[in-house]
Amino acid sequence: MRPEQVARTLELHQGGATVPFMARYRKEATGNLDEVQIQAILDRFAFLKELEERRAAILRSIEEQGKLTPALSSALHNAKTRTELEDLYLPYRPRRRTRATMARERGFEPLADVIWGVAGARWTTPLTEEALAGGRDICAERVSEDAALRRFARGVAARRGVIRSTAKDPAAKTKFELYYDWSEPLASVPSHRALAVFRGEAEEVLKVTLRLPEEEIVAGLKQRLARRTSMPDQLGLAIEDGWKRLMSVSLEGELRAELKERADAQAVEVFGQNLRNLLLAPPAGSRRVLALDPGLRTGIKTAMLDATGRLLETATLYTERSGGERAAAEKQLQRLVAQHEPELIAVGNGTGSREAETFVRAAVTDIPIVSVSEQGASIYSASEVAREEFPYLDVSLRGAVSIGRRLQDPLGELVKIEPKSIGVGQYQHDVHQPLLRKKLGETVDWCVNLVGVDANTASPQLLEHVSGIGPVLARRIVEHRNSGGPFPARRALLEVRGLGARAFEQCAGFMRIRNAHPLDDSAVHPERYALVERMAKDHGVPLRELIGNEALVDRIDWRRYVADDVGEPTLRDILAELKKPGRDPRGSFEPPKFRDDVQTLGDLREGMQLEGVVTNVTQFGAFVDVGVHRDGLVHVSQMPPQKVKVGDRVRVRVVSVDVERKRFALTMKGVSC
C-alpha cells in the first residue's frame, strides 16, 4: 500500500467512515482498497497507538526513577514490538522482594559487579559462601532481565522448543485420549491441536509442559557473557541459575501465551470464514414456508410463515404415539397445507428429523422438503430477542419459526443468534473472547452490507449491522416505521430521530426501499443519483428505462463522467449495478438431496456414496451432514485440492462407521459425480 492510501483511509476513518462505506463508496480516496486491506490498516493503527501509549508510560516510569539514560531512551524509542518494550523495562519494573533484592540490601552488589566483570569493581571483604550466593543471586537476576539475552533465549526456545501433554489418569476414557502421550515442535503445532491440549489442561485431564533446549540456551548465554572476570566459575553458576530459576520460567509463560495467541488468531480466522459462508448461503427468498422442529416424545413443533416471514399459525404434531394420534397429526398437517399453500417445507436437522421427513412425505407428496440446520435455534428461542418478537409463544415453537426463517433468509435470521453459538468454528469457546467478538462483528457487518437490507422489513438485529447505524438507531428506525408506516424513499430515513446527515451518508447505499425512486432499490448511493440521471438524459431515455437495460448500459462510456470525486472504480460499480439493480450476491437456492434409505447412523455402510452439505470447516478437515443426525468428518487428507466451504453441496464416500462412539469418517477422493 502506498503511504497516501493509508493516510486517506485513516483520515476517512477518523471522520466517522466505516469499513464497508470506504470499501464501496470511497474507492478513489483509498486507492481502490478492499475491506480486508482497509481493516488491516485500522488494526495496525490500533496496534501502533497502543504501543505508543505503552512506550510513553514506560519512559515516564523510568524517568521518575531517575534511571533514564540516553542509550536506554534510544532503545525504547526504537523498539518495534510490545515484547521488546517489556524486555527493556523489566529491570526497572516495580517488583516484589526477590533473592537479588535481599542480597543488595545486605551489601553484596559490589561482589556481583566483580563476578559480572564490571571494570574497576572491587570486593575487599572476605569471600564467604553467603556473600558468593548473594552475588550470584544478583547476577542471575541480571541474566534474566537483560533484553539482549532474553531475545536470544526466546528465539532458540521458540525454534527448538517442544510442547508435550500427558494424561493425569492414563486409564480414564475421555475425548483427549489422542493427547495422553503427545508432543510436537512448538514452532509448527497447528492451532486446533494447541487449543485441544489447552482445553484438556483446563479440564484437568492433561498435564501440558514445554521442553526447551536448555543446554543449547545456557551454552549460548555463557558465550554471550564471556568476558574478563576474575570469577568465571561463579559467573557460570549464576548464568545456569538465572536460566533455570528465573528466565526459563518466565519465557515458558510467554511462549505458552504466544502459542495460545497464535492458535486463537488462526481459529478465529477459520470461524470468520465459516460464518461468512454460512451467512451468505443462498436464500429461498419470498416463499411461503411450513417449518418443522422435530421431536419424538414431545411432538413436531410446526410454524406456518408467509412469504415475508410473518407467523400465521402454529401447531404440535404427535407422530410417535398411538395410531389415532398419528392419524390426527396427519390430518392437521394436510389441513395446514391446504389452507396456507406453502411452497417449501423446512425440517430441522436434529433428533427425529428423518422420521419427521418420512411422516411429511407420507402425508404430503407435492411440496419440496428441505433439511435446515437447527444449530443455535434453541439459544434463539430462549433469548430476549425471541421473547420480544413472540412474547406469548412457547419456547419450542419459537425454534420452529427460526428454522423456517433461516430457509427464507439465512442472513436475516442468523444475525439474531450470538455467532459463537451457531457452531461453525473450532474451539470457539476457548479462544480469546474479545478477539472472537471483534472478528465475528466485522464478518457480520461485511455480509449485511454486501447484501443490503430492506429498510421497511429488516429486524433491528439486522439493521444494527448496517454501516453507520448501530443498535440505538436500528431500534429508532423500526419504531419510526411502526408508528408512521413504511419509508417512502431513502431520504425519508433522515426523519428518524438521531439519524443525521453523517449517518445517512454512511448507511443510505446499503438500505433498500422498494417501489420508490428507481435507484432506491439498488446499491447506487444517493450522492450519485444526479450522475445517473445525467447518463439517462445523455442517452435520451427516462431513468427507469436505463435501469436494467444491459444493452444500453454497455454503450455508456464511463470516461465521459470522470470528475474530481468520482473515477473509474466508482463509475464501473455504478454501471454494473445499473445492469442488474438490486442483485443478490448470494446465488440461487438449491436444496440438498439425502438418500431415503439412509436415515440413521446404523444405515451407513462402508463404501456407500452419498450427497451431503458442508456444515463446518476446520484446519483438520470438514464436517458433512448426510442426513443421519450426526455430521461425518472428512479428514484434510481425504479432501480435494480445491477448498470447500460451509454450505457447499458435496459427494462423499463412507470410509468407516463407529456406531458405539457415534462417529463416521468420509472421503471426497475417488467419488463419482
XYZ file of C-alpha atoms in Angstrom:
673
model
C 0.000 0.000 0.000
C 1.155 3.495 -0.764
C 1.534 5.974 2.122
C -1.184 8.218 0.700
C -3.654 5.300 0.662
C -3.013 4.658 4.339
C -3.227 8.354 5.191
C -6.523 8.876 3.350
C -8.024 5.714 4.857
C -7.156 6.845 8.376
C -8.471 10.323 7.637
C -11.806 8.902 6.473
C -11.978 6.556 9.467
C -11.291 9.350 11.947
C -14.048 11.323 10.229
C -16.544 8.572 11.022
C -16.443 6.460 7.844
C -16.985 2.730 8.280
C -15.062 -0.053 6.560
C -17.966 -1.107 4.267
C -18.622 2.508 3.270
C -14.968 3.186 2.430
C -14.600 -0.076 0.500
C -17.732 0.545 -1.570
C -18.152 4.305 -1.947
C -14.721 5.891 -1.423
C -12.563 3.869 -3.793
C -10.957 6.936 -5.306
C -9.877 8.168 -1.872
C -8.467 4.831 -0.688
C -6.890 3.859 -3.997
C -9.422 1.040 -4.543
C -8.580 -0.828 -1.322
C -10.945 -3.647 -0.383
C -12.458 -4.242 3.053
C -9.689 -6.671 4.105
C -6.955 -4.141 3.319
C -8.840 -1.312 4.999
C -9.416 -3.399 8.125
C -5.709 -4.314 8.157
C -4.815 -0.601 8.159
C -7.191 0.099 11.046
C -5.925 -2.889 13.036
C -2.317 -1.868 12.507
C -3.109 1.704 13.501
C -4.797 0.483 16.707
C -1.759 -1.703 17.495
C 0.688 1.164 16.950
C -1.432 3.532 19.012
C -1.470 1.074 21.910
C 2.271 0.501 21.503
C 2.971 4.244 21.675
C 0.818 4.603 24.779
C 2.746 1.801 26.469
C 6.075 3.279 25.336
C 5.153 6.640 26.845
C 4.125 5.009 30.135
C 7.424 3.080 30.366
C 9.515 6.147 29.582
C 7.624 8.108 32.207
C 8.100 5.386 34.829
C 11.866 5.040 34.268
C 12.323 8.800 34.174
C 10.515 9.145 37.511
C 13.003 6.635 38.928
C 15.862 8.849 37.693
C 17.339 5.977 35.653
C 16.555 7.046 32.067
C 19.854 7.250 30.167
C 20.232 8.436 26.547
C 21.088 4.876 25.444
C 18.053 3.389 27.186
C 15.793 6.131 25.828
C 17.044 5.428 22.299
C 16.474 1.673 22.708
C 12.949 2.237 23.965
C 12.131 4.598 21.105
C 13.449 2.066 18.565
C 11.533 -0.924 19.981
C 9.096 -2.237 17.376
C 7.069 -4.682 19.458
C 5.444 -4.919 22.871
C 7.828 -7.759 23.783
C 10.896 -5.606 23.045
C 9.488 -2.800 25.180
C 8.710 -5.087 28.106
C 12.165 -6.713 27.945
C 13.828 -3.290 28.188
C 11.513 -2.266 31.012
C 11.953 -5.466 33.028
C 14.935 -4.303 35.175
C 13.042 -1.123 36.112
C 9.611 -2.614 36.726
C 8.385 -2.304 40.335
C 8.728 -5.786 41.779
C 8.191 -7.834 44.893
C 11.173 -8.687 47.096
C 13.431 -11.236 45.427
C 16.584 -13.053 46.459
C 18.549 -10.450 44.483
C 16.749 -7.633 46.305
C 17.683 -9.078 49.673
C 21.286 -9.613 48.512
C 21.529 -5.944 47.558
C 20.135 -4.926 50.928
C 22.911 -6.947 52.562
C 25.561 -5.104 50.548
C 26.549 -7.806 48.022
C 26.129 -5.637 44.910
C 29.877 -4.806 44.653
C 30.691 -8.530 44.701
C 28.095 -9.085 41.977
C 29.915 -6.434 39.885
C 33.162 -8.343 40.346
C 31.529 -11.616 39.259
C 29.868 -9.845 36.348
C 33.235 -8.405 35.243
C 32.425 -4.716 35.673
C 35.572 -2.674 35.036
C 37.113 -1.306 38.251
C 34.793 -3.307 40.512
C 36.396 -4.410 43.779
C 35.436 -6.605 46.747
C 37.660 -6.238 49.811
C 35.648 -8.215 52.358
C 36.456 -11.920 52.858
C 34.626 -14.221 50.413
C 32.114 -16.204 52.412
C 29.657 -18.679 50.915
C 26.846 -16.339 51.951
C 28.436 -13.435 50.071
C 29.095 -15.557 46.963
C 25.499 -16.820 46.986
C 24.249 -13.247 47.264
C 26.482 -12.085 44.416
C 25.296 -14.981 42.245
C 21.640 -14.156 43.004
C 22.160 -10.584 41.783
C 23.968 -11.792 38.631
C 21.264 -14.413 37.978
C 18.650 -11.686 38.021
C 20.763 -9.601 35.639
C 20.917 -12.556 33.245
C 17.160 -12.992 33.423
C 16.429 -9.295 32.868
C 18.950 -8.499 30.123
C 16.946 -7.669 26.975
C 19.559 -8.994 24.528
C 19.970 -12.272 26.421
C 16.209 -12.765 26.637
C 15.885 -12.113 22.904
C 18.481 -14.795 22.163
C 16.961 -17.350 24.564
C 13.420 -16.678 23.364
C 14.441 -17.186 19.742
C 16.135 -20.533 20.421
C 13.270 -21.710 22.618
C 10.654 -20.763 20.010
C 12.562 -22.542 17.217
C 13.633 -25.658 19.107
C 11.097 -25.998 21.908
C 8.591 -28.846 22.103
C 5.101 -28.830 23.615
C 4.145 -32.057 25.379
C 0.998 -33.378 27.020
C 0.499 -36.413 29.243
C -2.562 -37.891 30.930
C -3.143 -37.301 34.609
C -5.038 -40.608 34.621
C -3.925 -42.798 31.669
C -6.741 -45.272 32.334
C -9.523 -42.681 32.047
C -11.710 -42.752 28.917
C -12.004 -39.175 27.633
C -12.131 -37.278 24.357
C -8.477 -36.286 24.919
C -7.018 -39.806 24.607
C -5.160 -38.776 21.449
C -3.093 -36.421 23.643
C -2.314 -38.785 26.540
C 1.288 -39.072 25.344
C 1.791 -36.457 22.676
C 4.472 -33.971 21.688
C 5.066 -31.619 18.768
C 7.526 -28.836 17.877
C 6.381 -25.543 19.324
C 7.047 -23.735 16.060
C 4.765 -25.901 13.940
C 1.960 -27.153 16.193
C -1.387 -26.496 14.431
C -3.959 -24.260 16.040
C -6.556 -26.978 16.657
C -4.094 -29.268 18.468
C -2.770 -26.449 20.642
C -6.310 -25.453 21.634
C -7.227 -29.102 22.255
C -4.399 -29.708 24.748
C -5.043 -26.386 26.484
C -8.692 -27.379 26.892
C -7.592 -30.773 28.238
C -5.365 -28.979 30.712
C -8.200 -26.650 31.776
C -10.454 -29.680 32.354
C -7.667 -31.267 34.441
C -7.364 -34.260 32.122
C -3.931 -33.396 30.692
C -0.672 -32.044 32.016
C 0.917 -29.711 29.462
C 4.599 -28.739 29.567
C 7.134 -27.068 27.321
C 10.507 -28.755 26.852
C 13.077 -26.100 25.989
C 16.620 -26.762 24.661
C 18.244 -25.948 27.981
C 21.823 -26.978 27.205
C 21.920 -25.015 23.942
C 20.456 -21.902 25.558
C 22.765 -21.982 28.603
C 25.805 -22.501 26.362
C 24.709 -19.547 24.244
C 24.192 -17.358 27.305
C 27.677 -18.220 28.593
C 29.195 -17.443 25.208
C 27.465 -14.058 25.092
C 28.620 -13.232 28.621
C 32.178 -14.443 28.087
C 34.350 -11.612 29.429
C 37.400 -10.906 31.524
C 36.253 -11.728 35.004
C 38.302 -12.952 37.920
C 35.486 -15.302 38.929
C 34.361 -17.178 35.768
C 33.155 -20.212 37.730
C 30.823 -18.028 39.818
C 29.506 -16.282 36.687
C 28.843 -19.685 35.097
C 26.857 -20.808 38.136
C 24.928 -17.542 38.115
C 24.062 -17.980 34.406
C 22.798 -21.529 34.983
C 20.744 -20.394 37.975
C 19.423 -17.342 36.128
C 18.189 -19.572 33.319
C 16.756 -22.407 35.375
C 15.176 -20.464 38.222
C 14.157 -17.232 36.512
C 14.397 -16.872 32.743
C 13.119 -20.317 31.734
C 10.048 -19.926 33.937
C 9.092 -16.521 32.551
C 9.894 -17.498 28.952
C 7.773 -20.642 29.219
C 4.862 -18.469 30.301
C 5.493 -16.059 27.415
C 5.818 -18.866 24.852
C 2.629 -20.528 26.065
C 0.847 -17.181 25.812
C 2.255 -16.583 22.308
C 1.200 -20.074 21.199
C -2.295 -19.504 22.568
C -2.474 -16.114 20.873
C -1.344 -17.610 17.562
C -3.783 -20.517 17.873
C -6.595 -18.110 18.779
C -5.876 -15.949 15.735
C -5.932 -18.952 13.384
C -9.101 -20.396 14.948
C -10.850 -17.023 14.811
C -9.898 -16.655 11.135
C -11.377 -20.094 10.378
C -14.516 -19.206 12.327
C -14.875 -15.901 10.498
C -14.585 -17.555 7.088
C -17.108 -20.257 8.016
C -19.524 -17.682 9.391
C -19.188 -15.581 6.251
C -20.053 -18.551 4.039
C -22.968 -19.548 6.265
C -24.453 -16.042 6.340
C -24.110 -15.749 2.573
C -25.862 -19.072 1.891
C -28.402 -18.679 -0.940
C -31.829 -17.758 0.480
C -35.035 -19.485 -0.548
C -36.421 -15.954 -0.762
C -40.009 -14.754 -0.570
C -41.730 -18.125 -0.432
C -44.339 -19.402 1.980
C -42.704 -21.924 4.312
C -44.097 -24.567 6.637
C -41.375 -25.084 9.285
C -40.995 -28.193 11.438
C -38.856 -28.528 14.563
C -38.741 -32.330 15.040
C -39.344 -34.039 18.357
C -40.110 -37.682 19.091
C -41.707 -37.769 22.532
C -42.686 -34.094 22.633
C -44.070 -33.932 19.099
C -43.146 -31.953 15.994
C -43.422 -28.206 16.585
C -44.844 -26.580 13.459
C -44.946 -22.944 12.307
C -46.511 -21.595 9.120
C -44.829 -18.463 7.725
C -45.943 -16.203 4.906
C -43.545 -15.023 2.186
C -42.220 -12.197 4.410
C -41.551 -14.479 7.403
C -44.680 -13.404 9.299
C -46.040 -16.124 11.577
C -49.519 -17.277 10.512
C -50.195 -20.355 12.640
C -48.536 -22.889 14.928
C -49.294 -26.491 15.825
C -47.789 -29.535 17.538
C -47.979 -32.861 15.672
C -47.688 -36.057 17.747
C -46.482 -38.609 15.231
C -44.813 -41.168 17.516
C -47.797 -42.033 19.684
C -50.859 -44.214 19.075
C -52.274 -44.750 15.630
C -55.170 -42.429 16.346
C -52.937 -39.512 17.324
C -50.679 -40.100 14.322
C -53.713 -40.058 12.030
C -54.881 -36.827 13.674
C -51.423 -35.301 13.170
C -51.541 -36.286 9.502
C -54.927 -34.631 9.041
C -53.729 -31.485 10.804
C -50.684 -31.288 8.542
C -52.831 -31.739 5.442
C -55.189 -29.024 6.692
C -52.267 -26.587 7.188
C -51.027 -27.297 3.682
C -54.471 -26.903 2.109
C -55.216 -23.661 3.975
C -51.868 -21.856 3.600
C -50.388 -23.461 0.450
C -46.719 -23.496 1.498
C -44.170 -23.582 -1.306
C -41.464 -25.259 0.813
C -41.375 -27.393 3.953
C -38.366 -26.788 6.241
C -37.370 -29.574 8.641
C -34.768 -29.014 11.377
C -31.894 -31.484 11.097
C -31.748 -32.512 14.770
C -33.042 -35.625 16.526
C -36.115 -37.027 14.800
C -35.559 -35.106 11.564
C -35.592 -38.098 9.221
C -38.625 -39.541 10.993
C -40.341 -36.163 10.532
C -39.421 -36.120 6.840
C -40.825 -39.621 6.383
C -44.058 -38.585 8.089
C -44.384 -35.475 5.899
C -43.693 -37.370 2.681
C -46.404 -39.867 3.535
C -48.937 -37.082 4.121
C -47.858 -34.515 1.520
C -46.388 -35.513 -1.829
C -46.001 -32.412 -3.974
C -44.060 -29.875 -1.837
C -40.222 -29.862 -1.678
C -38.826 -30.748 1.762
C -35.600 -29.016 2.818
C -33.351 -30.028 5.730
C -32.274 -26.906 7.671
C -29.541 -26.683 10.299
C -31.044 -26.020 13.713
C -27.694 -25.208 15.365
C -28.325 -22.339 17.771
C -32.125 -22.374 17.294
C -32.719 -23.349 20.921
C -30.489 -20.477 22.057
C -32.508 -18.051 19.928
C -35.780 -19.485 21.296
C -34.892 -18.566 24.865
C -33.243 -15.238 24.014
C -34.518 -11.763 24.770
C -34.808 -11.132 21.025
C -37.203 -14.098 20.635
C -39.215 -13.010 23.683
C -39.627 -9.538 22.180
C -40.722 -10.971 18.821
C -43.067 -13.637 20.223
C -43.855 -12.840 23.864
C -46.836 -15.213 24.043
C -45.354 -18.081 22.026
C -43.986 -21.243 23.632
C -40.178 -21.515 23.557
C -40.237 -24.698 21.462
C -42.494 -23.104 18.838
C -40.129 -20.150 18.519
C -37.499 -22.651 17.387
C -39.735 -23.753 14.509
C -40.166 -20.123 13.424
C -36.385 -19.659 13.428
C -35.885 -22.784 11.282
C -38.405 -21.560 8.710
C -36.957 -18.071 8.538
C -33.437 -19.475 8.149
C -34.609 -21.131 4.961
C -36.194 -17.922 3.679
C -33.235 -15.682 4.581
C -30.255 -17.194 6.456
C -28.575 -13.817 6.925
C -31.650 -12.066 8.303
C -32.315 -14.803 10.873
C -28.814 -15.860 11.934
C -27.821 -12.318 12.950
C -30.199 -12.759 15.902
C -28.010 -15.508 17.385
C -24.678 -14.968 19.098
C -22.249 -16.081 16.354
C -20.205 -18.436 18.553
C -23.402 -20.429 19.231
C -24.009 -21.151 15.542
C -21.418 -23.950 15.615
C -19.236 -23.263 12.580
C -15.829 -22.915 14.220
C -13.305 -24.865 16.227
C -12.886 -24.372 19.972
C -14.780 -21.075 19.740
C -15.469 -21.116 23.493
C -11.751 -21.483 24.272
C -10.310 -18.637 22.218
C -9.820 -15.078 23.462
C -13.414 -13.828 23.512
C -12.755 -10.113 22.731
C -10.776 -11.192 19.645
C -13.578 -13.549 18.615
C -16.260 -10.882 19.101
C -14.257 -8.388 17.044
C -13.761 -10.795 14.149
C -17.333 -12.016 14.146
C -18.660 -8.477 14.359
C -16.583 -7.487 11.336
C -17.769 -10.583 9.448
C -21.455 -9.987 10.123
C -21.121 -6.298 9.220
C -19.407 -7.182 5.948
C -22.068 -9.742 4.980
C -25.006 -7.483 5.833
C -23.621 -4.559 3.875
C -22.644 -6.743 0.917
C -26.225 -7.964 0.560
C -28.018 -4.790 1.673
C -31.216 -4.661 3.755
C -34.830 -3.735 3.119
C -35.377 -0.728 5.390
C -39.108 -1.484 5.619
C -38.875 -5.140 6.699
C -35.449 -5.660 8.333
C -35.299 -6.549 12.009
C -33.422 -4.268 14.427
C -30.797 -7.035 14.807
C -30.128 -6.873 11.059
C -30.291 -3.084 10.814
C -27.729 -2.547 13.584
C -25.045 -4.084 11.355
C -25.664 -1.609 8.539
C -22.871 0.917 8.058
C -23.353 3.945 10.318
C -26.396 2.584 12.208
C -25.734 0.604 15.411
C -28.253 -0.742 17.964
C -29.791 2.573 19.063
C -30.544 3.899 15.576
C -31.717 0.434 14.451
C -34.442 0.437 17.105
C -35.415 4.010 16.265
C -35.761 3.084 12.575
C -38.121 0.217 13.472
C -40.084 2.418 15.904
C -40.403 5.131 13.230
C -41.793 2.785 10.578
C -44.096 1.085 13.108
C -45.627 4.418 14.063
C -45.503 6.238 10.736
C -45.696 3.468 8.182
C -43.122 2.279 5.626
C -40.408 4.628 4.422
C -41.474 6.018 1.030
C -37.890 6.794 -0.040
C -34.293 6.638 1.173
C -34.370 10.338 2.010
C -37.172 9.646 4.488
C -34.611 7.920 6.728
C -33.445 11.421 7.678
C -36.740 11.823 9.563
C -35.652 9.168 12.096
C -34.673 10.757 15.390
C -30.886 10.890 15.682
C -30.188 9.837 12.091
C -28.358 12.875 10.751
C -26.523 13.681 7.544
C -23.363 11.778 8.512
C -25.233 8.598 9.454
C -27.341 8.886 6.290
C -24.198 9.186 4.160
C -22.818 6.002 5.731
C -25.991 3.883 5.575
C -28.009 5.057 2.566
C -26.218 2.969 -0.075
C -26.846 -0.240 1.876
C -30.546 0.416 2.555
C -33.153 -0.713 0.036
C -36.581 0.897 -0.438
C -38.874 -0.872 -2.874
C -41.438 0.939 -5.081
C -39.789 4.331 -4.569
C -37.171 6.270 -6.570
C -35.844 3.907 -9.264
C -32.398 3.842 -7.642
C -33.627 3.423 -4.046
C -33.704 -0.348 -4.540
C -30.119 -0.500 -5.794
C -26.589 -0.160 -4.431
C -26.140 3.227 -6.130
C -25.550 5.821 -3.404
C -27.933 8.827 -3.348
C -24.926 11.126 -3.800
C -24.632 9.667 -7.339
C -28.308 9.887 -8.354
C -27.717 13.119 -10.280
C -24.848 11.495 -12.157
C -27.005 8.516 -13.215
C -29.856 10.826 -14.203
C -27.354 12.680 -16.388
C -26.367 9.404 -18.039
C -30.038 8.670 -18.822
C -30.573 12.166 -20.205
C -27.436 11.949 -22.355
C -28.795 8.746 -23.919
C -32.299 10.118 -24.383
C -34.218 7.734 -22.112
C -36.123 8.093 -18.842
C -34.202 6.903 -15.798
C -36.439 3.847 -15.324
C -35.698 2.660 -18.874
C -31.953 2.868 -18.290
C -32.019 0.722 -15.158
C -31.751 -2.956 -16.059
C -31.203 -2.273 -19.770
C -27.877 -4.089 -20.244
C -27.511 -3.261 -23.929
C -27.987 0.459 -23.278
C -25.720 0.484 -20.222
C -22.981 -1.241 -22.251
C -22.968 1.763 -24.606
C -22.216 4.228 -21.775
C -18.596 5.431 -21.839
C -17.601 5.912 -18.205
C -14.745 8.238 -19.231
C -17.275 10.985 -20.029
C -18.318 11.131 -16.374
C -14.980 11.242 -14.570
C -14.813 14.116 -12.058
C -12.667 15.190 -9.123
C -14.516 12.948 -6.670
C -15.533 10.091 -8.968
C -13.254 7.939 -11.079
C -13.132 4.630 -12.906
C -13.687 2.274 -9.890
C -16.891 4.022 -8.765
C -18.192 4.501 -12.302
C -17.677 0.833 -13.149
C -19.535 -0.124 -9.944
C -22.428 2.147 -10.932
C -22.652 0.672 -14.436
C -22.561 -2.885 -13.074
C -25.391 -2.014 -10.691
C -27.435 -0.403 -13.480
C -27.215 -3.649 -15.474
C -28.573 -5.780 -12.625
C -30.032 -3.452 -9.994
C -30.518 -4.897 -6.513
C -28.879 -8.200 -7.497
C -28.359 -10.618 -4.621
C -24.714 -11.752 -4.421
C -25.671 -14.926 -2.555
C -26.557 -17.038 -5.592
C -29.587 -19.221 -6.229
C -31.139 -21.592 -3.718
C -30.989 -25.335 -4.314
C -31.799 -27.819 -1.524
C -29.608 -30.873 -0.852
C -30.905 -34.349 -1.658
C -30.436 -37.012 1.016
C -30.974 -40.693 0.316
C -34.323 -42.007 1.553
C -32.754 -45.308 2.650
C -30.164 -43.590 4.872
C -31.775 -42.045 7.941
C -29.701 -43.159 10.951
C -26.075 -43.909 11.705
C -26.904 -47.627 11.575
C -27.953 -47.293 7.923
C -24.437 -46.285 6.844
C -22.169 -48.861 5.204
C -18.517 -48.601 4.201
C -18.180 -47.695 0.529
C -21.621 -46.065 0.344
C -21.678 -42.868 -1.767
C -23.837 -40.002 -0.560
C -24.671 -36.382 -1.189
C -24.232 -34.013 1.734
C -23.820 -30.412 2.843
C -20.657 -28.999 4.436
C -21.623 -27.723 7.885
C -18.218 -26.778 9.314
C -14.650 -26.397 8.082
C -11.655 -26.675 10.418
C -7.908 -26.931 9.999
C -8.082 -30.719 10.252
C -10.968 -31.296 7.839
C -14.615 -30.653 7.083
C -17.836 -31.910 8.650
C -20.615 -33.010 6.306
C -24.323 -33.548 7.000
C -25.569 -36.619 5.078
C -28.940 -36.799 6.858
C -28.251 -39.124 9.810
C -28.443 -36.576 12.681
C -24.632 -36.639 13.057
C -22.097 -34.937 10.815
C -19.312 -37.080 9.363
C -15.687 -35.952 9.232
C -13.740 -35.669 6.009
C -10.148 -35.519 7.226
C -7.979 -32.957 5.474
C -6.009 -35.837 3.884
C -9.250 -37.034 2.251
C -10.197 -33.687 0.725
C -9.580 -32.488 -2.856
C -7.026 -29.736 -3.635
C -9.794 -27.185 -4.196
C -11.150 -25.779 -0.964
C -14.663 -26.487 0.249
C -16.699 -24.042 2.286
C -19.669 -24.094 4.613
C -22.877 -24.616 2.634
C -21.261 -26.458 -0.281
C -23.088 -29.494 -1.626
C -20.586 -32.340 -1.962
C -20.380 -36.013 -2.889
C -18.714 -38.260 -0.302
C -17.976 -41.938 0.317
C -18.259 -43.624 3.704
C -14.833 -44.827 4.925
C -15.712 -46.134 8.401
C -18.597 -46.177 10.863
C -18.286 -46.351 14.658
C -21.866 -46.728 15.930
C -20.788 -47.075 19.571
C -18.942 -43.741 19.583
C -21.471 -42.189 17.158
C -18.801 -41.250 14.633
C -18.217 -41.901 10.967
C -15.461 -40.932 8.541
C -15.917 -39.831 4.944
C -13.755 -39.140 1.921
C -14.177 -36.892 -1.094
C -11.463 -38.673 -3.082
C -12.395 -41.127 -5.782
C -16.107 -40.271 -5.537
C -18.090 -40.317 -8.761
C -20.099 -37.196 -9.544
